XYZ file of C-alpha atoms in Angstrom:
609
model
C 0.000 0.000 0.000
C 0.813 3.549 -0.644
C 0.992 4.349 3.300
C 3.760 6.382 5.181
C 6.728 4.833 5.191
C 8.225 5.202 8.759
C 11.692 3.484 8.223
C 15.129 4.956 8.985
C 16.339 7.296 6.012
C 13.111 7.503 4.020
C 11.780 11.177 5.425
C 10.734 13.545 2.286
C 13.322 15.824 1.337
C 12.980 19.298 2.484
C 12.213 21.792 -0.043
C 15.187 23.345 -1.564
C 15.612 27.102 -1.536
C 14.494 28.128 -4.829
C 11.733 25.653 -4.679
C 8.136 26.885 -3.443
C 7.486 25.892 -0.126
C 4.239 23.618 1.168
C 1.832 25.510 1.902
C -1.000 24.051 4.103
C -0.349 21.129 2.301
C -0.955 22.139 -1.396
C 2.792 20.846 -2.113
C 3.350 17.406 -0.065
C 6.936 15.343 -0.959
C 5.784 11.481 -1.506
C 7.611 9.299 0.477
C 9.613 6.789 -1.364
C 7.374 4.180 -0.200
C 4.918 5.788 -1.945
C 6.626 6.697 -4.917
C 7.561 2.702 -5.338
C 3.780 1.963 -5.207
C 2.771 4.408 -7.764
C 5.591 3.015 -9.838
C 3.815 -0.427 -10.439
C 1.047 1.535 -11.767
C 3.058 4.104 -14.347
C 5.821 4.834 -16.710
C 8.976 6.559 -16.222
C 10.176 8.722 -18.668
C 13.243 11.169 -18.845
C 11.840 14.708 -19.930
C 14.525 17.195 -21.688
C 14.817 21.181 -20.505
C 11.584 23.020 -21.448
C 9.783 20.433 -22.743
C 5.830 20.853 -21.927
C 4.012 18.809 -19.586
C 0.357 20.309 -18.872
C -0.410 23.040 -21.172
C -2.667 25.582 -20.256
C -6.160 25.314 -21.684
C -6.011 21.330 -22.409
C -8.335 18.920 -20.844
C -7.672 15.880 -19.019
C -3.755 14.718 -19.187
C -1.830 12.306 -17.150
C -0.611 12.396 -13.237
C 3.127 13.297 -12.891
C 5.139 12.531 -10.211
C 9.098 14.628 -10.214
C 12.014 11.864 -9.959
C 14.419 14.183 -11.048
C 15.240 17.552 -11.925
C 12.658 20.721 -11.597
C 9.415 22.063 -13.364
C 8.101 25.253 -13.096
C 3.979 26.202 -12.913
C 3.380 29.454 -15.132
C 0.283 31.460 -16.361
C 0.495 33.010 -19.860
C 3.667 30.799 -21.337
C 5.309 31.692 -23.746
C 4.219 35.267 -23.894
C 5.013 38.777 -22.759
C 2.512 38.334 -19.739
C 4.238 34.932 -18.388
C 4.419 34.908 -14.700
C 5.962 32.040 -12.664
C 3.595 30.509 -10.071
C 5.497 27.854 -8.605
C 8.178 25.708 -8.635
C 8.858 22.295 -7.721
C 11.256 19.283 -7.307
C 11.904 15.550 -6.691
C 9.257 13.884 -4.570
C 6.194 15.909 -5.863
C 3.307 15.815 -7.897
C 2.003 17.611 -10.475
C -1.895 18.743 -11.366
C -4.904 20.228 -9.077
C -8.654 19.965 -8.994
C -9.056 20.389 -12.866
C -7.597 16.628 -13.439
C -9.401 15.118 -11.284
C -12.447 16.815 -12.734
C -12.403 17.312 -16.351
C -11.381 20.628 -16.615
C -8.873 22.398 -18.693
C -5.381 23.713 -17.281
C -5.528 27.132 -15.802
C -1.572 27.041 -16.210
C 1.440 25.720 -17.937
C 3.787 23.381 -16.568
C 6.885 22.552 -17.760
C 10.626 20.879 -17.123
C 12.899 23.930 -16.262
C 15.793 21.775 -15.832
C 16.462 17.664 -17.548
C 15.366 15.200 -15.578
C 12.526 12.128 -14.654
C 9.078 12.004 -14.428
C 6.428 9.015 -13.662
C 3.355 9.504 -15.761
C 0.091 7.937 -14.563
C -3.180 7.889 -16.959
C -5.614 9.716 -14.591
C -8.413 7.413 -14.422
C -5.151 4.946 -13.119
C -5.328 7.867 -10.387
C -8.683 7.574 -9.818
C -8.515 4.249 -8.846
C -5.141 4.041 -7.065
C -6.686 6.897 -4.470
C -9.831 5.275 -3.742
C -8.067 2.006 -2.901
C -5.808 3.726 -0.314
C -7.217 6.371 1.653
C -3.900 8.045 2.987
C -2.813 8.470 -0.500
C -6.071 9.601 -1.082
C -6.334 12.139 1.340
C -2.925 13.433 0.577
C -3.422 13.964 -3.179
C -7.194 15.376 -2.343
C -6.135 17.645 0.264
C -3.441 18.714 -1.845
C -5.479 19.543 -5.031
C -8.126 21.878 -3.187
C -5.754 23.748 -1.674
C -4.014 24.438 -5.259
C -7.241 25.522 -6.638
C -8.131 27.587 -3.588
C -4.354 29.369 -4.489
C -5.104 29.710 -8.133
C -8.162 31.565 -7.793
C -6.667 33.894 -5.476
C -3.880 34.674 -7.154
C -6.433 35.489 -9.950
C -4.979 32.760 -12.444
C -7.329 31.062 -15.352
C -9.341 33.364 -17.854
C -10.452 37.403 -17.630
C -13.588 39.060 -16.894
C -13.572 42.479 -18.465
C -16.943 44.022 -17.758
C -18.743 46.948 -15.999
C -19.781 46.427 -12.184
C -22.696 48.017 -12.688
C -23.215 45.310 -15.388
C -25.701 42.401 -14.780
C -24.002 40.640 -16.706
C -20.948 40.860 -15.459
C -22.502 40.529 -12.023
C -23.871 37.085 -13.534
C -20.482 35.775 -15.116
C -18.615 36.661 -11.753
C -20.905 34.656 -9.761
C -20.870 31.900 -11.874
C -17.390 31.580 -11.922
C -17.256 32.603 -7.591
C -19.785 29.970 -6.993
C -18.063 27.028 -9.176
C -14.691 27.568 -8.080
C -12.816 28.721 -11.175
C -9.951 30.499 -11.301
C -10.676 33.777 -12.888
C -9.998 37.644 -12.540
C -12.158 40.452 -12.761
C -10.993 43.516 -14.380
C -13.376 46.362 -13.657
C -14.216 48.442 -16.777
C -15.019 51.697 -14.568
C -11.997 51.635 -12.577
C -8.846 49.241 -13.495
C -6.150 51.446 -15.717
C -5.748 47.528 -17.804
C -9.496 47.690 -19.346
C -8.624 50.486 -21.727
C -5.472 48.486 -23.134
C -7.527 45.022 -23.699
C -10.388 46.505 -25.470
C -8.256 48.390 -27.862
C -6.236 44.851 -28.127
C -9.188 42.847 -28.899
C -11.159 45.505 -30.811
C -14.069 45.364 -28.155
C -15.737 48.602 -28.026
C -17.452 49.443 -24.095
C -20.765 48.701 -25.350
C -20.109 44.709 -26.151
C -18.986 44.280 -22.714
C -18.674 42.053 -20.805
C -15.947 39.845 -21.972
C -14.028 36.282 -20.925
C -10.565 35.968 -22.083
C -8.785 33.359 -22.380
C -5.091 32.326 -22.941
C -4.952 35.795 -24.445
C -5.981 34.218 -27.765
C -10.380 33.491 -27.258
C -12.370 36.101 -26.561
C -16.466 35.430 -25.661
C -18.520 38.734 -26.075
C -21.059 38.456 -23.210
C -20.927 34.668 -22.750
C -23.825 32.296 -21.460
C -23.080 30.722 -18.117
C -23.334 27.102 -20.348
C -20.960 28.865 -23.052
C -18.470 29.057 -20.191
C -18.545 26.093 -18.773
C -17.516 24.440 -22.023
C -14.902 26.147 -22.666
C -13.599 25.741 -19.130
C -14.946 21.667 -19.383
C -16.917 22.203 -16.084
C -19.718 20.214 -17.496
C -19.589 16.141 -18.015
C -21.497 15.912 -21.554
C -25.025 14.357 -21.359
C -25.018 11.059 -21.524
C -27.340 8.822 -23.901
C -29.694 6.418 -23.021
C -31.833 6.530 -19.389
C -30.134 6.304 -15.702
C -31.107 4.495 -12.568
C -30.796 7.950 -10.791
C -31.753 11.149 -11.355
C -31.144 13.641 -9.591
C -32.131 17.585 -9.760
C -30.120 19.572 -7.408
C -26.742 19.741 -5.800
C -26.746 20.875 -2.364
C -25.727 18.196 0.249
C -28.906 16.609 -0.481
C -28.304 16.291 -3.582
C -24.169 15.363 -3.458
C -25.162 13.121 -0.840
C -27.807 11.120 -2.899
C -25.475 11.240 -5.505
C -21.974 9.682 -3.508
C -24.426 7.023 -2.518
C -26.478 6.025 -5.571
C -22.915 5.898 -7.424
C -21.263 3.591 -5.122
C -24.191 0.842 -4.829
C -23.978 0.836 -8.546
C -26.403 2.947 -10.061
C -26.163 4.789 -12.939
C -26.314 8.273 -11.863
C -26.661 12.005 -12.962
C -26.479 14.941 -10.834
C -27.529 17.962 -12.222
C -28.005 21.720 -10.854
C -28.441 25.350 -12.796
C -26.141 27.038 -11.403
C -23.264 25.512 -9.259
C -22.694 22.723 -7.150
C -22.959 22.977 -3.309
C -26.708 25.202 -3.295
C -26.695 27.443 -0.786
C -24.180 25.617 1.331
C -21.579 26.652 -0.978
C -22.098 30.183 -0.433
C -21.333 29.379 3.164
C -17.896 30.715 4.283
C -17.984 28.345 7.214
C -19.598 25.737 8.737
C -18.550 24.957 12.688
C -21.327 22.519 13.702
C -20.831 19.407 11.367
C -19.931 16.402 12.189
C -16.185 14.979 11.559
C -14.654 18.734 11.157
C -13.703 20.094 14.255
C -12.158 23.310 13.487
C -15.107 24.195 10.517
C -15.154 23.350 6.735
C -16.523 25.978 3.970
C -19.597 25.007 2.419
C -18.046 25.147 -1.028
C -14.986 22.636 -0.063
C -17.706 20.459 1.432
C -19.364 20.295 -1.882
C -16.073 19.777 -3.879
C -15.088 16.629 -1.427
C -18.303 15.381 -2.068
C -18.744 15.855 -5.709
C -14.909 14.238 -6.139
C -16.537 11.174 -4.381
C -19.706 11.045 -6.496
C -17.283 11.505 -9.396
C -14.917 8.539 -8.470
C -18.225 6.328 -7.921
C -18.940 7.316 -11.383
C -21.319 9.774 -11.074
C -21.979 12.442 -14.085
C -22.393 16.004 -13.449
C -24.111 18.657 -15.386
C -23.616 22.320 -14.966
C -25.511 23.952 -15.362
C -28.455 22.211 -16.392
C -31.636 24.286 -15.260
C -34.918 21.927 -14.736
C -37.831 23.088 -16.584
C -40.258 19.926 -16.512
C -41.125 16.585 -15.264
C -43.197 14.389 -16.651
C -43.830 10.437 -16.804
C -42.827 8.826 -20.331
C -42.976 4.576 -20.538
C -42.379 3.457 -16.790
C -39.606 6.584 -16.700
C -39.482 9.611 -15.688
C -38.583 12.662 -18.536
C -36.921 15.544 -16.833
C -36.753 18.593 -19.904
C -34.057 21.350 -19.162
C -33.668 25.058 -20.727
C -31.657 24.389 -23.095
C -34.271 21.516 -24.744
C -31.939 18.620 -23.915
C -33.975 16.270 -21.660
C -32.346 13.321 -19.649
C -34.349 9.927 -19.010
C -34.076 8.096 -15.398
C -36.120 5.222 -13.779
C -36.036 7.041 -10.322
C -35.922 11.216 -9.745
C -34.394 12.563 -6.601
C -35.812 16.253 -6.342
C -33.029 17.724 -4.237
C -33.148 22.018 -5.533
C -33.692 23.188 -2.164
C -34.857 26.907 -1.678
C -33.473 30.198 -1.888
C -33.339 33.877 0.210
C -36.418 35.669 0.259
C -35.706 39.322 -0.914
C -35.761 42.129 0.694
C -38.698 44.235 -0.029
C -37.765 47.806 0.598
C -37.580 50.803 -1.746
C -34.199 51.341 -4.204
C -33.087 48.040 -3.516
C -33.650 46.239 -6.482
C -31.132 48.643 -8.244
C -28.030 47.605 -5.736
C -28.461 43.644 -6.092
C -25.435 42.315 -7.123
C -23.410 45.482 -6.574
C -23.910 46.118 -3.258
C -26.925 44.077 -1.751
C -25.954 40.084 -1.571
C -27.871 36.968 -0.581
C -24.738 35.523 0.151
C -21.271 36.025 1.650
C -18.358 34.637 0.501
C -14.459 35.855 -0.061
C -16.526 36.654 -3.679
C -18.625 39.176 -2.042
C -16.456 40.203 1.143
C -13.975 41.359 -1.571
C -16.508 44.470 -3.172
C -16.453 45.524 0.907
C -13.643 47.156 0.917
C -12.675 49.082 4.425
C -16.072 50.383 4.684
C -19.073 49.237 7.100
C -21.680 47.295 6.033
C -25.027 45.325 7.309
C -26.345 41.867 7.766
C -30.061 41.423 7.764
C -31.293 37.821 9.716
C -31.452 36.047 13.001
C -30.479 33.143 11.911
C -26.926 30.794 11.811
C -26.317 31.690 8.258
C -26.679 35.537 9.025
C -24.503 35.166 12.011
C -22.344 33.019 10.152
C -21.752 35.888 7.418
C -21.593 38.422 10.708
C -18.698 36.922 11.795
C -16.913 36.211 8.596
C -17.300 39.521 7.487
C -16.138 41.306 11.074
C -12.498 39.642 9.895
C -12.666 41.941 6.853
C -14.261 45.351 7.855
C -14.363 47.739 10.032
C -17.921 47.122 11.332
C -20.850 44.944 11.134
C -24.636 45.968 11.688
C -26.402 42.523 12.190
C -29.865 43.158 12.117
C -32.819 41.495 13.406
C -36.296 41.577 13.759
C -36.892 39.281 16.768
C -36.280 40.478 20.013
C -33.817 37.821 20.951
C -30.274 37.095 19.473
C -30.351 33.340 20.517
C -34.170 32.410 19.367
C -32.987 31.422 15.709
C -29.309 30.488 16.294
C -27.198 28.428 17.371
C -25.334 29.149 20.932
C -21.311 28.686 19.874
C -22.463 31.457 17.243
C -24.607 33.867 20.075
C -21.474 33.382 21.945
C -18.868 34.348 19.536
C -20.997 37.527 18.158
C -21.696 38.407 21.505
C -17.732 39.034 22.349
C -16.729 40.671 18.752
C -15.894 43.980 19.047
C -16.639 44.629 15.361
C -20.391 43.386 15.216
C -23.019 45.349 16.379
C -26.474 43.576 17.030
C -29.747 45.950 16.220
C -32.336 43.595 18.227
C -36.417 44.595 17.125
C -34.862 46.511 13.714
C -36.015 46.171 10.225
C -34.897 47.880 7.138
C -37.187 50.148 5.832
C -34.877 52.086 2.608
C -31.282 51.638 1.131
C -29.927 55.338 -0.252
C -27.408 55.326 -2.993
C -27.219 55.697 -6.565
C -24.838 53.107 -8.409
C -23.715 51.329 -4.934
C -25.403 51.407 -1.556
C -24.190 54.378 0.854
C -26.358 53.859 3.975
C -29.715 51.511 5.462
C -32.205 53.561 6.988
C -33.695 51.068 9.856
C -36.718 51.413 12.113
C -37.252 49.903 15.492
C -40.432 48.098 15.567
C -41.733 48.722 19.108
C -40.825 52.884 19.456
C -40.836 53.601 15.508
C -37.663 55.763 15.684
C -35.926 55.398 12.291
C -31.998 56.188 11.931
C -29.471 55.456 8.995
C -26.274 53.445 9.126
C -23.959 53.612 7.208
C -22.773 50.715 5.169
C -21.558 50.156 1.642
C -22.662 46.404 1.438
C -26.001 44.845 2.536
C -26.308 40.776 2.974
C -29.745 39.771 3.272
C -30.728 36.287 5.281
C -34.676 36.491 5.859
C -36.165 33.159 4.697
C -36.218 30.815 2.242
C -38.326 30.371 -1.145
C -38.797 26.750 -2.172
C -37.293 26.156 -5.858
C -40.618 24.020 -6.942
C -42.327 26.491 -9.401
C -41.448 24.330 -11.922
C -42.870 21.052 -10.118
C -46.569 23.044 -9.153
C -48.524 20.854 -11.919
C -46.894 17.755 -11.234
C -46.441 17.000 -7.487
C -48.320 17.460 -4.447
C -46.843 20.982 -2.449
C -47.554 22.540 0.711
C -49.016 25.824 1.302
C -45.717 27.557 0.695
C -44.611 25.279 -2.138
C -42.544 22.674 -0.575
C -42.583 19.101 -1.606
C -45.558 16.699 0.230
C -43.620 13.390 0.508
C -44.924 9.846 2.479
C -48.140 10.140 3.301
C -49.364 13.509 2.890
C -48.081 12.529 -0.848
C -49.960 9.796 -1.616
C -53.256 11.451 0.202
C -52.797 13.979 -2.413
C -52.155 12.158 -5.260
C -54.070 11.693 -8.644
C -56.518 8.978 -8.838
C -55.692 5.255 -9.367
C -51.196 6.474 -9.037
C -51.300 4.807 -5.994
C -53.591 2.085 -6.409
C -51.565 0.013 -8.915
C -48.762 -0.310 -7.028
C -47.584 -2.982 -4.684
C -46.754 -0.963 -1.767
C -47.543 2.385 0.238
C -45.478 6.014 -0.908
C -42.005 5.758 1.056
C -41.020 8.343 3.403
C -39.593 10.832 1.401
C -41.524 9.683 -1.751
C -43.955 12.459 -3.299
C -47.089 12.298 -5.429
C -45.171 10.048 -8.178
C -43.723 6.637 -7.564
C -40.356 7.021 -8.107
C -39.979 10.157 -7.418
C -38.453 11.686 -4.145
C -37.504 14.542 -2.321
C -34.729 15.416 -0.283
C -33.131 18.684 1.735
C -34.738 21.691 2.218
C -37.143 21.366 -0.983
C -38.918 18.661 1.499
C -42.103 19.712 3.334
C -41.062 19.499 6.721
C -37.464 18.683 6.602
C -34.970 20.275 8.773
C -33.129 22.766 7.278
C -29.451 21.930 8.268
C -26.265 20.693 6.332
C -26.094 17.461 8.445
C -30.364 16.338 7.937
C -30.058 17.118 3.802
C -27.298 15.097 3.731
C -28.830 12.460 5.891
C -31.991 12.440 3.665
C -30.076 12.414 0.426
C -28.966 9.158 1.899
C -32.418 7.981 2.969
C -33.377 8.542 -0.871
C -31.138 6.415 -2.328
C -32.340 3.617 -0.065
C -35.772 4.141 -1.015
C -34.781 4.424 -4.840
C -33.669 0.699 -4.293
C -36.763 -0.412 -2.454
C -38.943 1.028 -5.180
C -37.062 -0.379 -8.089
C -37.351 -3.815 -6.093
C -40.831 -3.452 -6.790
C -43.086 -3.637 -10.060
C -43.485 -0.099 -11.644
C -46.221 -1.574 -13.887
C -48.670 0.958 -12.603
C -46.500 4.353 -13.361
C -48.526 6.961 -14.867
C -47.516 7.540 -18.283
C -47.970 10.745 -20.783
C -51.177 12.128 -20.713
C -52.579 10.699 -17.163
C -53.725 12.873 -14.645
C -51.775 14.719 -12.301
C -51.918 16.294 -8.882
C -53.171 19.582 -9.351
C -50.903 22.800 -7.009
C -54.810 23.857 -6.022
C -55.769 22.844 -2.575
C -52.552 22.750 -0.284
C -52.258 22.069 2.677
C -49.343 23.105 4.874
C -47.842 19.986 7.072
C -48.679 18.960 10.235
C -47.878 20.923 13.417
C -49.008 24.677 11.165
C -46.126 25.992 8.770
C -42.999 25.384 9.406
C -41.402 27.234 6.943
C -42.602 30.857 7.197
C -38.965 31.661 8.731
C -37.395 28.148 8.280
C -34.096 29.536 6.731
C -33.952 31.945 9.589
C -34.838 29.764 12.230
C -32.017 26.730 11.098
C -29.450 28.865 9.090
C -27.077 25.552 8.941
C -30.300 25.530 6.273
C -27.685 26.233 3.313
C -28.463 22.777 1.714
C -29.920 24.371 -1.359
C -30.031 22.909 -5.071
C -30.275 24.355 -7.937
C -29.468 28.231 -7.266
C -32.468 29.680 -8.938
């Protein structure tokens, strides 16, 4: 096995001086031990001065592993603009969270001096790390914390665009929330914009742009025309699946890592970006097996990877638009008029923030109001105050990420307590920040400025006084909105549009559905056999990290107990349907009016409508 190897005289080398050091373990030195393994399972091959290894902008490639000699990790080779990013030697490994998923190269590598490398094919790699967990770990750990470099040092392709530009507000996010390297190049403000447009012949107007390898330029880009050309997207594949499943929050990811690994053919898709609204979480303290906290979108990463070395496809994005029964199957159509085939659904597109409904705000979304926060958002700050609207963990989450960054943070709520809606280790830790300052009985009533927000005027609900703060950022956390609109002729919903499942389900189904089949509707079944919901799109469900992921689980066992069964009675084209008139909230009154403020670890959303 590819474990440590603890014998006299085998200890990694230390890094040399010119070489770049490891950082939080981005840049690990295999043991020999290790290197032996990996040897049964290679080639070696001597490599000359300069010659290319990873090129930037190609997909897919092998795994290297450095026996001898050095190669150096640039952006831009070749050209005036080429910038060494690292530099490494015997003992370590080449590649980061691209290979492993499909993408392109954000950067060049290549042999600065003669030497040796081992070349492994990468679905070799794929195979060699799930078999032994330490090397595993050390080549996973190692790969996220590469990407997390590369998209702070602002490596990969260009946004050129306006930020008062929607969509250059759009392509940012896309890119923020999937985890590509990218940088933004303000059109108002950075002295480079000029030069590039008169480069690439762009006039202001056509903005935004993407540019890559200073060679392709997209002239306001679709989020789908982006992921191609970055390879974010696993092509859709022919032919039906076992597994279906709409949405990647934890729910979703979950469902996915598990349907995989018993076997099933599975397809996770989501509109936007993987992780839902956990993703946009900056960090999560309170679940289980991560002791000092884990971001929401390295959680979704690690979980993807595993659903991915299962054999899990992803799609991104891939936006739902219908559901509908077709043959003993279920036909799931998405915006751009491909449609995808399974045997079994797993509706997993969680909800979304509520806006805030107060005048001039709709102008400042994107620019300066935010329904999330994350180094994406914290970054448009600057060293300038700003607010935090919700009483729940995700607002005091963003409270206390943010109070690391400015000066000072207005959390306000409307409840009269801090600790009603969230959790105590975060009551606690807001409670002794000298940076955050909690409004208790305070709503927002206006936002004042013109292109970006200058100050919240607020009003305490019990005396009426009104007062402005200022802050150049708002980040809203009031609620959530089920993503079901989509779903409101097909399945049974509660009163606020949440997915019936069990036995409120089959109550509420269309006549004779139920009859024909040889068993009651499963726990987190809805309306349709075969179909099921999981996470915070659930009627009822709990709105934390930990649950979703639970119930993805839960799905996947019911997926197997359902195809165990006969599906000669599935509705086909054309039957009838459960119509969205007539819901009825769940049991116990409605659990959702403030559910995303009440369980803020509630960032298990899908498909980021």
């Amino acid at each position: 096995m590819a474990g440590e190897d603890r014998s006299p005289g085998t200890a990694p080398r230390a890094a040399a001086p010119d070489e770049t050091p490891d950082l939080y373990g981005a840049y690990p030195r295999l043991t020999p031990k290790q290197i032996r393994f990996l040897s049964g399972h290679g080639t070696r091959r001597p490599v000359a001065a300069g010659e290319v290894l990873i090129r930037e902008g190609d997909r897919g490639g092998d795994f290297y592993v450095i026996l001898g000699g050095s190669v150096a990790i640039t952006e831009y080779y070749g050209t005036s603009d080429e910038r060494l990013l690292r530099l490494h030697r015997q003992g370590r490994f080449l590649g980061e969270l691209g290979l492993l998923q499909g993408q392109v190269a954000f950067y060049t590598a290549h042999a600065r001096e003669a030497g040796e490398v081992l070349v492994i094919p990468v679905d070799r790699l794929r195979v060699l790390v799930a078999r032994d967990p330490v090397l595993g770990n050390l080549v996973l750990r190692a790969y996220l914390g590469r990407r997390t470099m590369l998209v702070g040092a602002g490596a990969g392709f260009r946004i050129l665009g306006s930020r008062y530009s929607s969509d250059t507000r759009r392509l940012r996010e896309f890119a923020a929330r999937n985890w590509l390297p990218h940088r933004w190049i303000d059109l108002e403000t950075d002295a480079e914009a000029e030069a590039l447009l008169r480069r690439f012949s762009v006039p202001p107007e056509e903005t935004p742009i993407v540019i890559w390898r200073e060679e392709q330029v997209l002239r306001n880009p679709g989020n789908a025309e982006l992921a191609r050309l970055i390879g974010l997207s696993t092509p859709a594949a022919a032919g039906d699946h076992d597994l279906l499943i709409v949405g990647s929050g934890p729910a979703g990811i979950a469902a996915a890592v598990y349907g995989s690994s018993d076997g099933l053919a599975t397809t996770l898709v989501d509109a936007f970006a993987t992780g839902g609204q956990a993703g946009t979480s900056s960090l999560i303290e309170n679940y289980l097996g991560f002791p000092s906290g884990i971001s929401g979108s390295e959680l979704a990463e690690r979980g993807v990877l595993q659903a991915r070395k299962f054999g899990a496809r992803v799609r991104i994005p891939a936006e739902a638009t219908s559901l509908e029964p077709d043959g003993g199957h279920y036909r799931v159509t998405f915006t751009d008029g491909t449609e995808a085939l399974g045997r079994t659904v797993v509706l997993a597109t969680g909800a979304h923030y509520r806006r805030l409904d107060v005048p001039g705000i709709a102008r400042l979304e994107g620019t300066s109001v935010f329904y999330a926060a994350t180094v994406y958002e914290a970054r448009q700050c600057g060293a300038d105050p700003v607010a935090v609207v919700g009483g729940g963990n995700s607002a005091g989450q963003a409270s206390l990420f943010l109070a690391e960054r400015v000066p000072r943070v207005h959390l306000l709520i409307r409840g009269p307590s801090l600790g009603a809606g969230m959790s105590r280790y975060l009551v606690d830790q807001i409670e002794r920040h000298p940076r955050v300052n909690v409004a208790l009985d305070t709503e927002v009533r206006e936002v004042r400025g013109d292109d970006t927000l200058r100050s919240v005027v607020v009003e305490h609900i019990r005396t009426k006084e009104r007062r402005a703060l200022d802050a150049c950022s708002l980040f809203v956390f009031i609620g959530a909105k089920p993503c079901t609109d989509w779903l409101s002729d097909v399945l049974a919903l509660d009163d606020e549009g949440f997915v019936l499942t069990g036995a409120e389900a089959e109550a509420r189904a269309a006549p004779g559905v139920w009859e024909s089949q040889s068993r009651g509707c499963l726990r987190l079944e809805t309306s349709l056999p075969g179909v099921f919901a999981a996470g915070d799109v659930r009627s009822g469900s709990v709105k934390r990290v930990a649950s979703a992921a639970g119930e993805g689980a839960m799905a996947v066992h019911h997926v197997h107990d359902h195809l165990g069964h006969t599906t000669a009675g599935l509705p086909g084209p054309g039957d009838d349907l459960p119509a969205p008139s007539g819901r009825s909230a769940a049991p116990g009154g409605d659990p959702h009016a403030s559910a995303t403020d009440a369980h803020p670890l509630h960032m298990t959303g899908g498909e980021g409508r």
